[in-house]
Amino acid sequence: DAGVIQSPRHEVTEMGQEVTLRCKPISGHDYLFWYRQTMMRGLELLIYFNNNVPIDDSGMPEDRFSAKMPNASFSTLKIQPSEPRDSAVYFCASSGGLAGGREQYFGPGTRLTVT
Amino acid sequence: AQTVTQSQPEMSVQEAETVTLSCTYDTSESDYYLFWYKQPPSRQMILVIRQEAYKQQNATENRFSVNFQKAAKSFSLKISDSQLGDAAMYFCAYRNIQGAQKLVFGQGTRLTINP
């Protein structure tokens, strides 16, 4: 399996622009998670889905952030409009399948820089 | 809410020596999972080891082992025969078995291996 795939790996954008991060989970996994990593706050959950349905979005910072999972093999995290404080590494992770969902497997992350 | 604390921001060890990274957590749950993740400079999050709280036996994966003290809510990671490739950030993480599936991370410990 190719593992969790995220794109782009790096994104540099100007304040006010729309940013879309993409994730393809491991085939057969029914949970998908979006995490954000910053120096100040560490690793924190933004939102997670089960069977394409958002279960907990309490970590989404504000209305500028939105996430969708239109099917089992694709999810997006959108920031509109972006701000410099959104600069961070965004990770997508998935779990489920025969392992019973104990482990979460992480993608390589997207490093977002908002200038 | 569950919390995870890593009290050692940085640790260093001589190559081939043994080092122990500390982690404490707080939860009112009786069953849960605990994990150690490694994040090398590539920023990829790599699962090192997993412990189920209902298992009394400490988990072991090759040179990596844990000391799980449920009553004390302590979960330390021991790395034996340290290798240069072990240099990374190490994160302790907690996850409920029932209910919320999100990982709660500690702040991380940066491990340096001295040749």
XYZ file of N, CA, C and O in Angstrom, chain A residues 4 9 19 26-27 29 32 34 36 44 67-68 71 74 77 82 88 95 100 106 108:
84
model
N -0.725 6.857 3.418
C -1.549 8.053 3.305
C -0.830 9.056 2.402
O 0.366 9.322 2.595
N 3.009 18.990 -0.839
C 3.921 18.824 0.289
C 4.289 20.168 0.900
O 4.507 20.278 2.104
N -6.675 28.332 0.383
C -5.736 27.214 0.360
C -6.528 25.918 0.484
O -7.437 25.815 1.332
N -5.422 5.470 3.433
C -5.104 4.099 3.080
C -6.399 3.367 2.720
O -7.413 3.494 3.434
N -6.370 2.625 1.637
C -7.550 1.913 1.171
C -8.065 0.966 2.251
O -7.296 0.213 2.856
N -9.435 1.891 5.105
C -9.567 2.580 6.384
C -10.852 3.397 6.398
O -11.201 4.052 5.423
N -10.664 9.015 9.124
C -9.700 9.957 8.579
C -9.611 11.155 9.521
O -10.639 11.670 9.979
N -7.557 14.954 10.479
C -6.709 16.092 10.125
C -6.136 16.674 11.420
O -6.861 17.040 12.338
N -2.980 19.436 13.023
C -2.128 20.584 12.731
C -0.989 20.597 13.750
O -1.224 20.357 14.948
N -2.336 18.996 17.249
C -3.711 19.059 17.713
C -4.656 18.606 16.611
O -4.436 18.891 15.431
N -13.674 21.303 6.132
C -13.158 20.019 5.662
C -14.300 19.209 5.090
O -15.424 19.270 5.581
N -13.967 18.457 4.049
C -14.952 17.606 3.413
C -14.349 16.244 3.127
O -13.133 16.093 2.982
N -15.855 11.107 -0.552
C -15.876 9.655 -0.710
C -14.778 9.039 0.159
O -13.992 9.769 0.777
N -10.884 10.221 -0.465
C -10.455 11.588 -0.691
C -11.032 12.533 0.353
O -12.224 12.468 0.677
N -9.058 19.809 3.121
C -9.103 20.805 4.191
C -8.876 22.151 3.518
O -7.859 22.353 2.858
N -6.914 32.749 4.054
C -5.784 32.331 4.882
C -5.161 33.527 5.603
O -5.253 34.674 5.133
N 1.695 26.369 9.385
C 1.845 25.168 10.207
C 2.102 23.992 9.275
O 2.072 24.126 8.050
N -7.105 5.386 9.858
C -7.065 4.159 10.645
C -8.270 3.310 10.306
O -9.250 3.775 9.716
N -8.359 -3.110 13.224
C -9.331 -2.650 14.204
C -9.207 -1.198 14.556
O -9.839 -0.713 15.494
N 0.021 8.150 9.487
C 0.105 9.554 9.083
C 0.672 9.702 7.671
O 1.559 8.948 7.257
N 2.714 12.384 4.944
C 3.971 13.128 5.101
C 3.773 14.566 5.547
O 4.730 15.238 5.904
